[in-house]
Amino acid sequence: DLGVEMSSSKPPGTPEYAASRVSRGFDCGVRVDRARVAARLDREERARFAAASSGFAVKAYKAPKPCDANERADLQRELGHLARR
């Protein structure tokens, strides 16, 4: 599954991990406040987040993967946490 594939090599708590989850959220049709997630990061981390986001957008466009209800619910929880971080 693309969500696991994209985030498995990115440790939680990193800007790259956050970008992978935001990207997967968009793929799954989950409401994502990307700007709010980015605002929680410091300047250096925001640049890394933006760079990673671009890469994930290309991967998702080239190889979209469906989401099930469980993954969508997990993403909603995780993205809510990332936006409040």
PDB file of C-alpha atoms in Angstrom:
ATOM      1  CA  ASP A   1       0.000   0.000   0.000  1.00  0.00           C
ATOM      2  CA  LEU A   2       1.387   3.374  -0.961  1.00  0.00           C
ATOM      3  CA  GLY A   3       0.786   4.935   2.460  1.00  0.00           C
ATOM      4  CA  VAL A   4       2.910   2.335   4.189  1.00  0.00           C
ATOM      5  CA  GLU A   5       5.461   2.352   1.401  1.00  0.00           C
ATOM      6  CA  MET A   6       5.831   6.138   1.482  1.00  0.00           C
ATOM      7  CA  SER A   7       6.124   6.477   5.231  1.00  0.00           C
ATOM      8  CA  SER A   8       7.874   3.277   6.289  1.00  0.00           C
ATOM      9  CA  SER A   9      11.341   4.661   5.563  1.00  0.00           C
ATOM     10  CA  LYS A  10      10.509   8.025   7.147  1.00  0.00           C
ATOM     11  CA  PRO A  11      10.685   8.041  10.956  1.00  0.00           C
ATOM     12  CA  PRO A  12       7.648   9.552  12.705  1.00  0.00           C
ATOM     13  CA  GLY A  13       8.287  13.084  13.852  1.00  0.00           C
ATOM     14  CA  THR A  14      10.255  14.083  10.758  1.00  0.00           C
ATOM     15  CA  PRO A  15       9.036  16.568   8.149  1.00  0.00           C
ATOM     16  CA  GLU A  16       9.331  13.831   5.534  1.00  0.00           C
ATOM     17  CA  TYR A  17       7.015  11.571   7.523  1.00  0.00           C
ATOM     18  CA  ALA A  18       4.490  14.399   7.911  1.00  0.00           C
ATOM     19  CA  ALA A  19       4.671  15.046   4.155  1.00  0.00           C
ATOM     20  CA  SER A  20       4.067  11.367   3.410  1.00  0.00           C
ATOM     21  CA  ARG A  21       0.976  11.308   5.626  1.00  0.00           C
ATOM     22  CA  VAL A  22      -0.381  14.565   4.169  1.00  0.00           C
ATOM     23  CA  SER A  23       0.126  13.195   0.654  1.00  0.00           C
ATOM     24  CA  ARG A  24      -1.589   9.939   1.510  1.00  0.00           C
ATOM     25  CA  GLY A  25      -4.430  11.888   3.112  1.00  0.00           C
ATOM     26  CA  PHE A  26      -5.000  13.744  -0.140  1.00  0.00           C
ATOM     27  CA  ASP A  27      -4.894  10.418  -2.029  1.00  0.00           C
ATOM     28  CA  CYS A  28      -7.573   9.006   0.277  1.00  0.00           C
ATOM     29  CA  GLY A  29      -9.855  12.013   0.101  1.00  0.00           C
ATOM     30  CA  VAL A  30      -9.259  12.985   3.736  1.00  0.00           C
ATOM     31  CA  ARG A  31      -9.601  16.662   4.591  1.00  0.00           C
ATOM     32  CA  VAL A  32      -6.025  17.859   5.036  1.00  0.00           C
ATOM     33  CA  ASP A  33      -4.919  21.258   6.337  1.00  0.00           C
ATOM     34  CA  ARG A  34      -1.472  21.176   4.761  1.00  0.00           C
ATOM     35  CA  ALA A  35      -0.730  24.784   5.712  1.00  0.00           C
ATOM     36  CA  ARG A  36      -1.504  24.100   9.365  1.00  0.00           C
ATOM     37  CA  VAL A  37       0.769  21.046   9.415  1.00  0.00           C
ATOM     38  CA  ALA A  38       3.557  23.083   7.785  1.00  0.00           C
ATOM     39  CA  ALA A  39       3.014  25.983  10.204  1.00  0.00           C
ATOM     40  CA  ARG A  40       3.846  23.675  13.115  1.00  0.00           C
ATOM     41  CA  LEU A  41       7.325  23.072  11.693  1.00  0.00           C
ATOM     42  CA  ASP A  42      10.333  25.350  12.068  1.00  0.00           C
ATOM     43  CA  ARG A  43      11.777  27.094   9.012  1.00  0.00           C
ATOM     44  CA  GLU A  44      14.294  24.374   8.082  1.00  0.00           C
ATOM     45  CA  GLU A  45      11.706  21.641   8.580  1.00  0.00           C
ATOM     46  CA  ARG A  46       9.164  23.519   6.400  1.00  0.00           C
ATOM     47  CA  ALA A  47      11.649  23.486   3.513  1.00  0.00           C
ATOM     48  CA  ARG A  48      12.171  19.723   3.958  1.00  0.00           C
ATOM     49  CA  PHE A  49       8.394  19.221   4.222  1.00  0.00           C
ATOM     50  CA  ALA A  50       7.823  21.130   0.961  1.00  0.00           C
ATOM     51  CA  ALA A  51      10.530  19.190  -0.877  1.00  0.00           C
ATOM     52  CA  ALA A  52       9.218  15.830   0.340  1.00  0.00           C
ATOM     53  CA  SER A  53       5.627  16.820  -0.471  1.00  0.00           C
ATOM     54  CA  SER A  54       6.575  17.503  -4.078  1.00  0.00           C
ATOM     55  CA  GLY A  55       8.174  14.096  -4.438  1.00  0.00           C
ATOM     56  CA  PHE A  56       5.222  12.280  -2.894  1.00  0.00           C
ATOM     57  CA  ALA A  57       2.758  14.123  -5.149  1.00  0.00           C
ATOM     58  CA  VAL A  58       4.586  12.857  -8.233  1.00  0.00           C
ATOM     59  CA  LYS A  59       4.722   9.273  -6.911  1.00  0.00           C
ATOM     60  CA  ALA A  60       1.019   9.286  -6.021  1.00  0.00           C
ATOM     61  CA  TYR A  61       0.066  10.689  -9.418  1.00  0.00           C
ATOM     62  CA  LYS A  62       2.068   8.037 -11.250  1.00  0.00           C
ATOM     63  CA  ALA A  63       0.864   5.114  -9.107  1.00  0.00           C
ATOM     64  CA  PRO A  64      -2.391   5.878  -7.269  1.00  0.00           C
ATOM     65  CA  LYS A  65      -3.461   3.324  -4.660  1.00  0.00           C
ATOM     66  CA  PRO A  66      -6.954   2.936  -3.215  1.00  0.00           C
ATOM     67  CA  CYS A  67      -7.709   3.443   0.486  1.00  0.00           C
ATOM     68  CA  ASP A  68     -10.068   1.481   2.664  1.00  0.00           C
ATOM     69  CA  ALA A  69     -12.199   2.896   5.474  1.00  0.00           C
ATOM     70  CA  ASN A  70      -9.728   1.807   8.172  1.00  0.00           C
ATOM     71  CA  GLU A  71      -6.797   3.542   6.521  1.00  0.00           C
ATOM     72  CA  ARG A  72      -8.900   6.661   5.972  1.00  0.00           C
ATOM     73  CA  ALA A  73      -9.881   6.735   9.673  1.00  0.00           C
ATOM     74  CA  ASP A  74      -6.248   6.229  10.749  1.00  0.00           C
ATOM     75  CA  LEU A  75      -5.135   9.057   8.485  1.00  0.00           C
ATOM     76  CA  GLN A  76      -7.816  11.389   9.849  1.00  0.00           C
ATOM     77  CA  ARG A  77      -6.582  10.795  13.398  1.00  0.00           C
ATOM     78  CA  GLU A  78      -2.928  11.120  12.480  1.00  0.00           C
ATOM     79  CA  LEU A  79      -3.402  14.253  10.389  1.00  0.00           C
ATOM     80  CA  GLY A  80      -5.392  15.865  13.175  1.00  0.00           C
ATOM     81  CA  HIS A  81      -2.496  15.153  15.519  1.00  0.00           C
ATOM     82  CA  LEU A  82       0.070  16.539  13.052  1.00  0.00           C
ATOM     83  CA  ALA A  83      -1.964  19.743  12.646  1.00  0.00           C
ATOM     84  CA  ARG A  84      -2.040  20.239  16.459  1.00  0.00           C
ATOM     85  CA  ARG A  85       1.590  19.218  17.049  1.00  0.00           C
TER      86      ARG A  85
END
